Short mmCIF file of C-alpha atoms in Angstrom, two decimals:
data_model
loop_
_atom_site.label_atom_id
_atom_site.label_comp_id
_atom_site.label_asym_id
_atom_site.label_seq_id
_atom_site.Cartn_x
_atom_site.Cartn_y
_atom_site.Cartn_z
CA MET A 1 -44.22 53.03 -38.39
CA GLU A 2 -41.38 51.40 -40.30
CA ILE A 3 -37.89 52.28 -39.12
CA THR A 4 -35.61 53.26 -42.00
CA ASN A 5 -31.84 52.89 -42.22
CA LYS A 6 -31.62 56.64 -41.67
CA ASP A 7 -33.63 56.29 -38.44
CA ILE A 8 -31.37 53.47 -37.27
CA GLN A 9 -28.28 55.59 -37.92
CA GLN A 10 -29.77 58.49 -35.95
CA ILE A 11 -30.67 56.19 -33.07
CA LYS A 12 -27.17 54.69 -33.10
CA ASP A 13 -25.56 58.13 -33.12
CA GLU A 14 -27.70 59.35 -30.24
CA TRP A 15 -27.14 56.15 -28.23
CA ASN A 16 -23.38 56.38 -28.62
CA GLN A 17 -22.93 60.14 -28.19
CA GLN A 18 -25.03 60.25 -25.04
CA GLY A 19 -23.60 56.99 -23.71
CA ARG A 20 -20.02 58.19 -24.06
CA LYS A 21 -20.80 61.53 -22.44
CA TYR A 22 -22.76 59.97 -19.57
CA ALA A 23 -19.98 57.49 -18.75
CA SER A 24 -17.33 60.21 -18.94
CA ASP A 25 -19.35 62.57 -16.73
CA VAL A 26 -20.08 59.90 -14.10
CA ASN A 27 -16.44 58.82 -13.99
CA ALA A 28 -15.32 62.42 -13.56
CA MET A 29 -17.85 63.08 -10.81
CA VAL A 30 -16.95 59.94 -8.84
CA GLU A 31 -13.23 60.64 -9.16
CA PHE A 32 -13.81 64.17 -7.85
CA GLY A 33 -15.92 62.93 -4.95
CA GLU A 34 -13.42 60.29 -3.93
CA THR A 35 -10.32 62.47 -4.21
CA LYS A 36 -11.60 65.91 -3.15
CA GLY A 37 -14.57 65.00 -0.99
CA TRP A 38 -18.23 64.67 -1.95
CA GLU A 39 -19.05 67.68 0.17
CA ASN A 40 -17.05 69.78 -2.30
CA TRP A 41 -18.90 68.58 -5.39
CA LYS A 42 -21.04 71.45 -6.66
CA GLY A 43 -21.89 70.11 -10.11
CA GLU A 44 -25.12 68.51 -11.24
CA GLU A 45 -25.51 64.76 -11.27
CA PRO A 46 -25.04 63.43 -14.83
CA LYS A 47 -28.19 62.44 -16.66
CA ASP A 48 -28.68 59.60 -19.13
CA ASP A 49 -31.55 60.70 -21.38
CA ARG A 50 -31.68 57.61 -23.61
CA GLY A 51 -34.75 56.05 -22.00
CA HIS A 52 -36.91 56.89 -25.02
CA LEU A 53 -34.62 54.68 -27.12
CA ALA A 54 -34.94 51.64 -24.85
CA GLU A 55 -37.75 49.84 -26.64
CA VAL A 56 -36.34 50.18 -30.13
CA VAL A 57 -32.85 49.15 -28.94
CA PHE A 58 -34.32 46.15 -27.10
CA GLN A 59 -36.20 45.08 -30.23
CA GLY A 60 -32.96 45.47 -32.17
CA LEU A 61 -31.22 43.21 -29.63
CA LYS A 62 -33.92 40.57 -30.11
CA ALA A 63 -33.51 40.77 -33.88
CA ALA A 64 -29.72 40.50 -33.57
CA ASN A 65 -30.09 37.35 -31.47
CA ALA A 66 -32.53 35.88 -33.97
CA HIS A 67 -30.23 36.60 -36.92
CA ASN A 68 -26.91 35.78 -35.20
CA THR A 69 -25.59 39.34 -35.54
CA VAL A 70 -25.04 40.09 -31.84
CA THR A 71 -21.34 40.96 -32.25
CA GLN A 72 -22.14 43.74 -34.70
CA PHE A 73 -25.12 44.90 -32.64
CA ARG A 74 -22.96 45.21 -29.53
CA ALA A 75 -20.39 47.24 -31.45
CA ASP A 76 -23.17 49.53 -32.69
CA PHE A 77 -25.02 49.68 -29.37
CA PRO A 78 -22.71 49.17 -26.37
CA PRO A 79 -24.88 47.96 -23.48
CA ALA A 80 -26.09 50.28 -20.76
CA HIS A 81 -28.18 50.00 -17.62
CA THR A 82 -29.86 53.33 -17.00
CA PRO A 83 -31.84 53.66 -20.27
CA LEU A 84 -33.43 50.24 -19.69
CA VAL A 85 -34.55 50.80 -16.09
CA GLU A 86 -38.25 51.14 -16.95
CA LEU A 87 -38.17 47.88 -18.92
CA MET A 88 -36.33 46.19 -16.07
CA LYS A 89 -38.98 47.24 -13.55
CA GLU A 90 -41.48 45.18 -15.50
CA LYS A 91 -39.34 42.31 -16.77
CA GLY A 92 -36.26 42.02 -14.55
CA GLN A 93 -35.55 39.27 -12.02
CA SER A 94 -32.69 38.41 -9.70
CA ILE A 95 -29.86 36.19 -10.96
CA MET A 96 -28.57 34.38 -7.88
CA GLN A 97 -26.54 31.54 -6.39
CA LEU A 98 -23.81 31.64 -9.05
CA GLN A 99 -21.41 28.71 -8.59
CA PHE A 100 -18.28 28.04 -10.65
CA ILE A 101 -18.06 24.50 -12.07
CA ASP A 102 -14.97 24.42 -14.30
CA ALA A 103 -13.42 26.03 -17.41
CA GLN A 104 -16.02 28.60 -18.57
CA LYS A 105 -19.00 26.90 -16.93
CA ILE A 106 -21.22 28.01 -14.04
CA VAL A 107 -24.57 27.02 -12.54
CA PHE A 108 -27.06 29.60 -11.20
CA VAL A 109 -30.73 30.27 -10.58
CA SER A 110 -33.13 33.01 -11.58
CA GLY A 111 -35.66 34.25 -9.03
CA THR A 112 -35.61 34.95 -5.31
CA ALA A 113 -36.20 32.45 -2.51
CA TYR A 114 -39.99 32.74 -2.64
CA GLU A 115 -40.41 32.84 -6.40
CA GLN A 116 -40.62 29.90 -8.77
CA ARG A 117 -36.96 29.49 -9.59
CA GLN A 118 -35.28 28.20 -12.70
CA ALA A 119 -31.76 26.76 -12.60
CA TYR A 120 -29.39 26.98 -15.56
CA ILE A 121 -25.95 25.93 -16.69
CA LEU A 122 -24.01 28.56 -18.62
CA ASN A 123 -21.11 27.02 -20.55
CA ASN A 124 -19.28 29.72 -22.52
CA LYS A 125 -22.34 31.23 -24.27
CA ASP A 126 -24.47 28.08 -24.27
CA ILE A 127 -27.43 27.93 -21.88
CA LEU A 128 -28.91 24.69 -20.56
CA GLU A 129 -32.16 24.81 -18.59
CA LEU A 130 -32.12 22.43 -15.63
CA ASP A 131 -34.96 20.56 -13.93
CA ALA A 132 -37.73 22.88 -12.80
CA SER A 133 -37.86 21.30 -9.34
CA ILE A 134 -34.44 22.71 -8.36
CA ALA A 135 -34.96 25.30 -5.63
CA ALA A 136 -31.34 26.12 -4.74
CA VAL A 137 -27.75 25.30 -5.69
CA GLY A 138 -24.63 25.71 -3.55
CA LYS A 139 -20.93 24.93 -3.52
CA SER A 140 -18.48 24.23 -0.71
CA LYS A 141 -15.64 26.62 0.07
CA GLN A 142 -13.11 23.86 -0.69
CA ASN A 143 -13.06 20.36 -2.22
CA ASN A 144 -15.54 21.11 -5.04
CA VAL A 145 -18.65 19.74 -3.31
CA PHE A 146 -22.01 20.83 -4.74
CA ALA A 147 -25.42 20.84 -3.10
CA ILE A 148 -28.80 20.82 -4.86
CA ALA A 149 -32.14 21.33 -3.13
CA ALA A 150 -35.20 19.93 -4.91
CA ASN A 151 -38.50 18.45 -3.80
CA ASN A 152 -37.76 19.05 -0.10
CA SER A 153 -34.50 17.13 -0.25
CA ILE A 154 -30.86 18.19 -0.46
CA SER A 155 -28.17 16.11 -2.16
CA THR A 156 -24.43 16.74 -2.05
CA THR A 157 -22.11 15.50 -4.79
CA GLN A 158 -18.36 15.31 -5.32
CA GLY A 159 -18.09 17.73 -8.21
CA TRP A 160 -20.94 18.86 -10.42
CA GLU A 161 -23.03 15.79 -11.36
CA GLY A 162 -20.40 13.68 -9.58
CA PRO A 163 -20.93 10.80 -7.14
CA ILE A 164 -23.57 11.48 -4.48
CA ILE A 165 -22.02 12.00 -1.03
CA ALA A 166 -25.19 12.36 1.02
CA THR A 167 -28.92 12.99 0.73
CA PHE A 168 -30.91 14.89 3.35
CA PRO A 169 -34.73 14.68 3.27
CA LEU A 170 -36.01 17.91 4.83
CA ASP A 171 -38.45 17.93 7.72
CA LYS A 172 -38.15 21.03 9.92
CA ALA A 173 -36.80 23.03 6.97
CA LYS A 174 -39.21 21.77 4.33
CA ASP A 175 -41.26 24.13 2.19
CA ILE A 176 -39.15 27.19 3.03
CA GLY A 177 -37.48 29.43 0.48
CA ILE A 178 -33.73 28.94 0.48
CA THR A 179 -31.70 32.13 0.35
CA GLU A 180 -28.36 30.35 0.25
CA LEU A 181 -27.08 26.79 0.45
CA ILE A 182 -23.47 26.08 1.49
CA PRO A 183 -22.32 22.46 1.78
CA PHE A 184 -19.51 21.68 4.19
CA ASN A 185 -16.25 20.63 2.56
CA ASP A 186 -16.91 16.94 3.23
CA GLY A 187 -20.48 17.07 1.90
CA LEU A 188 -21.84 15.52 5.11
CA LYS A 189 -23.51 18.68 6.36
CA VAL A 190 -25.10 21.72 4.73
CA LEU A 191 -25.62 25.28 5.95
CA LEU A 192 -29.12 26.35 4.88
CA VAL A 193 -29.92 30.06 5.02
CA SER A 194 -33.53 31.23 4.87
CA SER A 195 -35.82 33.94 6.21
CA ASP A 196 -37.36 31.19 8.36
CA GLY A 197 -34.08 30.56 10.14
CA ILE A 198 -30.53 29.38 9.48
CA TYR A 199 -29.97 25.64 9.83
CA ILE A 200 -27.23 23.05 9.91
CA ILE A 201 -28.60 20.07 7.99
CA SER A 202 -27.06 16.64 8.59
CA ASN A 203 -28.09 12.99 8.44
CA THR A 204 -29.05 13.07 12.09
CA ASP A 205 -30.73 16.45 12.54
CA GLU A 206 -31.84 19.83 11.22
CA THR A 207 -30.56 22.25 13.83
CA MET A 208 -31.63 25.88 13.75
CA ILE A 209 -28.56 27.88 14.78
CA HIS A 210 -30.03 31.34 14.18
CA PRO A 211 -31.99 33.22 15.41
CA LEU A 212 -31.88 32.32 19.08
CA PRO A 213 -35.31 31.55 20.57
CA ASP A 214 -36.68 33.94 23.19
CA PRO A 215 -37.91 31.71 26.04
CA GLU A 216 -39.96 34.57 27.50
CA ASP A 217 -41.85 35.26 24.29
CA GLU A 218 -44.66 32.77 23.88
CA GLU A 219 -45.34 33.98 20.34
CA TRP A 220 -41.69 33.89 19.24
CA GLU A 221 -41.14 32.91 15.60
CA PRO A 222 -37.85 32.46 13.75
CA TYR A 223 -38.70 34.81 10.88
CA ILE A 224 -35.77 37.09 9.99
CA ASP A 225 -34.99 39.72 7.33
CA MET A 226 -31.72 40.25 5.47
CA GLU A 227 -30.62 36.79 6.61
CA ASN A 228 -26.95 36.07 5.85
CA ALA A 229 -24.36 33.48 6.80
CA THR A 230 -21.05 32.02 5.71
CA LEU A 231 -18.56 29.27 6.47
CA SER A 232 -14.84 29.78 6.82
CA ASN A 233 -12.97 28.12 3.99
CA ASP A 234 -11.67 25.41 6.32
CA ASN A 235 -15.14 25.07 7.94
CA THR A 236 -13.82 25.88 11.42
CA TYR A 237 -16.27 28.76 11.83
CA ILE A 238 -19.84 29.62 10.91
CA VAL A 239 -20.98 33.26 10.92
CA VAL A 240 -24.67 34.22 10.97
CA GLY A 241 -26.59 37.47 11.10
CA ASP A 242 -29.75 39.27 10.08
CA GLN A 243 -31.45 42.65 10.28
CA ALA A 244 -32.28 42.34 13.98
CA TYR A 245 -29.18 40.54 15.33
CA ASP A 246 -25.47 41.34 15.39
CA HIS A 247 -23.25 38.94 13.49
CA ARG A 248 -22.53 35.89 15.63
CA VAL A 249 -19.41 33.75 15.20
CA LEU A 250 -20.09 30.06 15.90
CA ASP A 251 -18.00 26.92 15.88
CA ARG A 252 -18.63 24.29 13.20
CA ASP A 253 -21.35 22.71 15.36
CA GLY A 254 -23.24 25.96 15.85
CA HIS A 255 -22.09 26.96 19.35
CA GLU A 256 -21.50 30.68 19.80
CA ILE A 257 -17.95 31.97 20.26
CA THR A 258 -18.45 35.73 20.02
CA GLU A 259 -20.56 38.55 18.60
CA ILE A 260 -19.49 41.36 16.28
CA GLY A 261 -21.38 44.58 16.86
CA THR A 262 -23.07 46.19 13.87
CA GLN A 263 -21.35 49.38 12.71
CA SER A 264 -24.31 50.60 10.67
CA ALA A 265 -27.99 49.86 11.23
CA TYR A 266 -28.51 46.31 9.94
CA PRO A 267 -26.08 43.37 9.58
CA ASP A 268 -26.53 41.99 6.07
CA PHE A 269 -23.37 40.27 4.73
CA CYS A 270 -20.31 38.33 5.93
CA MET A 271 -17.39 36.53 4.27
CA PHE A 272 -13.92 35.20 5.07
CA SER A 273 -10.75 36.07 3.22
CA LYS A 274 -9.40 33.28 1.03
CA ASP A 275 -6.72 32.41 3.61
CA ASP A 276 -9.26 32.55 6.49
CA LYS A 277 -7.15 35.10 8.36
CA GLN A 278 -9.85 37.77 8.22
CA LEU A 279 -13.62 37.89 8.52
CA ILE A 280 -15.45 40.83 6.99
CA THR A 281 -18.96 41.86 8.02
CA ASN A 282 -21.17 44.47 6.39
CA SER A 283 -24.04 46.35 7.94
CA CYS A 284 -26.21 48.80 6.09
CA HIS A 285 -28.57 51.72 6.35
CA PHE A 286 -30.79 52.25 3.32
CA TYR A 287 -28.45 51.85 0.31
CA ASN A 288 -25.21 52.63 2.13
CA GLY A 289 -23.16 50.59 4.56
CA ILE A 290 -19.92 49.89 6.41
CA THR A 291 -17.71 46.82 6.03
CA ILE A 292 -15.27 45.97 8.82
CA GLY A 293 -12.48 43.39 8.97
CA VAL A 294 -11.78 41.22 12.00
CA ALA A 295 -8.74 38.99 12.52
CA THR A 296 -9.82 35.39 13.03
CA SER A 297 -6.82 34.51 15.21
CA ASP A 298 -8.39 35.73 18.44
CA PHE A 299 -12.17 35.39 18.13
CA GLU A 300 -12.50 34.32 21.78
CA ASN A 301 -11.12 37.63 23.07
CA ILE A 302 -12.40 40.30 20.68
CA ASN A 303 -14.70 43.11 21.75
CA ILE A 304 -16.38 45.06 18.97
CA PRO A 305 -19.24 47.18 20.35
CA ALA A 306 -22.04 48.24 18.05
CA TYR A 307 -21.39 51.56 16.26
CA GLU A 308 -18.09 52.03 18.10
CA GLY A 309 -15.68 49.72 16.27
CA GLY A 310 -12.56 49.57 18.36
CA GLU A 311 -9.03 48.25 18.07
CA ASP A 312 -10.23 44.71 17.28
CA CYS A 313 -11.46 45.67 13.79
CA ILE A 314 -10.55 47.85 10.85
CA THR A 315 -12.72 49.60 8.28
CA ILE A 316 -12.54 47.76 4.98
CA GLU A 317 -15.06 49.90 3.06
CA ASP A 318 -17.36 52.67 4.26
CA GLY A 319 -19.93 53.18 1.53
CA MET A 320 -21.42 49.96 0.20
CA ARG A 321 -24.52 48.06 1.17
CA VAL A 322 -23.08 44.68 0.24
CA TYR A 323 -25.30 41.93 -1.12
CA CYS A 324 -22.73 39.37 -2.24
CA GLY A 325 -19.04 38.86 -2.82
CA VAL A 326 -16.10 36.55 -3.50
CA SER A 327 -12.65 36.34 -1.96
CA THR A 328 -9.64 36.15 -4.26
CA SER A 329 -5.99 35.60 -3.45
CA ASP A 330 -5.36 39.34 -3.27
CA TYR A 331 -8.63 41.06 -2.44
CA TYR A 332 -12.38 40.89 -1.98
CA ILE A 333 -14.82 41.60 -4.79
CA LEU A 334 -18.05 42.99 -3.34
CA GLY A 335 -21.36 43.69 -5.08
CA ASP A 336 -23.63 46.42 -3.78
CA ALA A 337 -27.13 47.86 -3.90
CA PHE A 338 -26.15 50.57 -6.39
CA GLY A 339 -24.97 48.19 -9.11
CA TYR A 340 -21.24 48.44 -8.49
CA ILE A 341 -18.73 45.69 -7.96
CA LYS A 342 -15.67 46.86 -6.08
CA ALA A 343 -12.34 45.27 -5.22
CA VAL A 344 -10.86 46.09 -1.83
CA ASP A 345 -7.99 44.41 0.00
CA THR A 346 -7.74 43.13 3.58
CA LYS A 347 -6.27 46.45 4.77
CA GLY A 348 -9.13 48.48 3.32
CA ASN A 349 -7.36 49.75 0.20
CA SER A 350 -9.65 50.26 -2.78
CA ILE A 351 -8.31 48.47 -5.87
CA TRP A 352 -10.98 49.17 -8.51
CA ARG A 353 -14.70 49.71 -9.04
CA HIS A 354 -16.88 48.74 -11.99
CA PHE A 355 -20.52 49.67 -12.63
CA LEU A 356 -23.00 47.12 -13.98
CA GLY A 357 -26.32 48.40 -12.66
CA SER A 358 -29.23 47.39 -10.43
CA THR A 359 -28.63 45.46 -7.19
CA ILE A 360 -25.84 42.90 -7.49
CA THR A 361 -27.33 39.55 -6.42
CA GLY A 362 -24.67 36.94 -7.23
CA ILE A 363 -20.95 36.61 -8.02
CA ALA A 364 -18.74 33.68 -9.03
CA ILE A 365 -15.09 33.61 -10.05
CA SER A 366 -13.08 30.99 -11.92
CA ASP A 367 -10.44 29.04 -10.02
CA ASP A 368 -7.69 30.87 -11.92
CA GLU A 369 -9.32 34.17 -10.88
CA LYS A 370 -9.37 35.46 -14.46
CA THR A 371 -13.10 35.27 -15.22
CA LEU A 372 -15.89 36.81 -13.17
CA TRP A 373 -19.61 36.20 -13.56
CA VAL A 374 -21.98 38.71 -11.96
CA GLY A 375 -25.76 38.45 -11.61
CA ALA A 376 -28.07 41.37 -10.86
CA ALA A 377 -31.69 42.08 -10.00
CA SER A 378 -31.94 43.65 -13.46
CA GLY A 379 -32.21 40.14 -14.92
CA MET A 380 -28.70 40.52 -16.36
CA LEU A 381 -25.86 38.02 -16.07
CA HIS A 382 -22.50 39.62 -16.89
CA LYS A 383 -19.36 37.75 -17.86
CA LEU A 384 -16.13 39.70 -17.35
CA GLN A 385 -12.52 38.91 -18.20
CA LEU A 386 -10.58 40.64 -15.44
CA ASN A 387 -7.80 43.07 -16.32
CA GLN A 388 -8.10 42.42 -20.05
CA GLY A 389 -8.87 46.00 -21.12
CA VAL A 390 -12.22 47.77 -21.32
CA ARG A 391 -14.34 46.99 -24.35
CA ASP A 392 -15.86 50.38 -25.08
CA ASP A 393 -15.94 54.00 -23.93
CA HIS A 394 -19.35 53.58 -22.32
CA THR A 395 -17.77 51.80 -19.34
CA ILE A 396 -18.29 53.34 -15.91
CA GLY A 397 -15.65 52.72 -13.25
CA THR A 398 -11.90 52.46 -12.78
CA ALA A 399 -11.46 48.77 -13.54
CA ASN A 400 -9.79 47.40 -16.66
CA HIS A 401 -12.22 44.56 -17.33
CA TYR A 402 -13.47 43.25 -20.66
CA GLU A 403 -17.13 42.25 -20.74
CA ASP A 404 -17.49 39.19 -22.96
CA PHE A 405 -21.26 39.58 -22.90
CA ARG A 406 -24.24 40.19 -20.70
CA MET A 407 -27.11 37.73 -20.91
CA VAL A 408 -30.67 38.96 -20.46
CA PHE A 409 -33.07 36.77 -18.45
CA TRP A 410 -36.30 38.76 -18.54
CA LYS A 411 -39.76 37.53 -17.67
CA ASP A 412 -41.85 36.55 -20.70
CA GLU A 413 -38.94 37.16 -23.07
CA PRO A 414 -36.45 34.85 -24.80
CA ILE A 415 -32.98 34.61 -23.24
CA LEU A 416 -30.83 37.13 -25.10
CA THR A 417 -27.10 37.74 -25.40
CA TRP A 418 -25.82 41.31 -25.65
#
């Protein structure tokens, strides 16, 4: 059936009227819950009933990309997550390992550790597909060192495509899916995070630092779930954890200093503040979680029992199951399982929240902390200009961010800009 101009106008009207109402209702509900207590909320959860429009809107987006009319299309159809969920179930994929290069340029991969990945450069709105053999990309906390894993080898470079610092052929860690790759600031070692163990890779060895072998278990294997690790910005400390083990704080060579007891069921994320004065750890239960902050000045003497907290930590955030995050000069930006990014400071004060949708799987921020790129399991890559004013009245959250665009990386579809 041919769609007439009258049909398009009706679709546009319905998309916008419902989108505005849904965003307004969600914002009102969340504000009520956070200020007056969720236990006092007696209203119904807002519904977004635009799912039946998803296919025709998606085809319109494809046409707009083909005819270079995306700006007008976005004005007519502000993007949304909920109406497209059924399409995402079939076509979506995780956008991960986002690393800032310079200016308006990042590198990232699509696909999880055990999928065939594809690496890309995004420079402003231009996409460059990288070599298909690239399995992971990482960046140091300082000194602008990059790491690329391909063909069972890892290379570190001074800057993106800069001089090679070191090359590490993989042996013990070959043929495993890489969850995260973090080069040390000098490029002479790499922290490799995988569900088959967490390793320090150097020219002399591949040392598994987590999990700890069980000498009494003859069938012990290093397989872990929800594996996560980080380096302090100055590389003094390594932190590792997974679903079955509390977060462990190690020195730069992998020797344990202390443990941090899980405050929810499963440890799944850790990160240092930008000044390295605080470590935050998140543990989760289903889609919720608790993030605590620990001062790094006295790791040797802290005591943080599981589920009990104590005076050696503070609660940073008590709702999110955190998948990824970045530290800025003033606060953390955390991405969660519900599709929110939230800013919270080192004392636990909430700064803002912003809804994008799906599970947040990757975040990168520019060095001037003005531009944020966010990847999600929806197959969407969002580019936000922070504190530059919201773009439309379909925005869910309390933040004042302007979305330049979201890029759609769906299976068996062309890459689209919205």
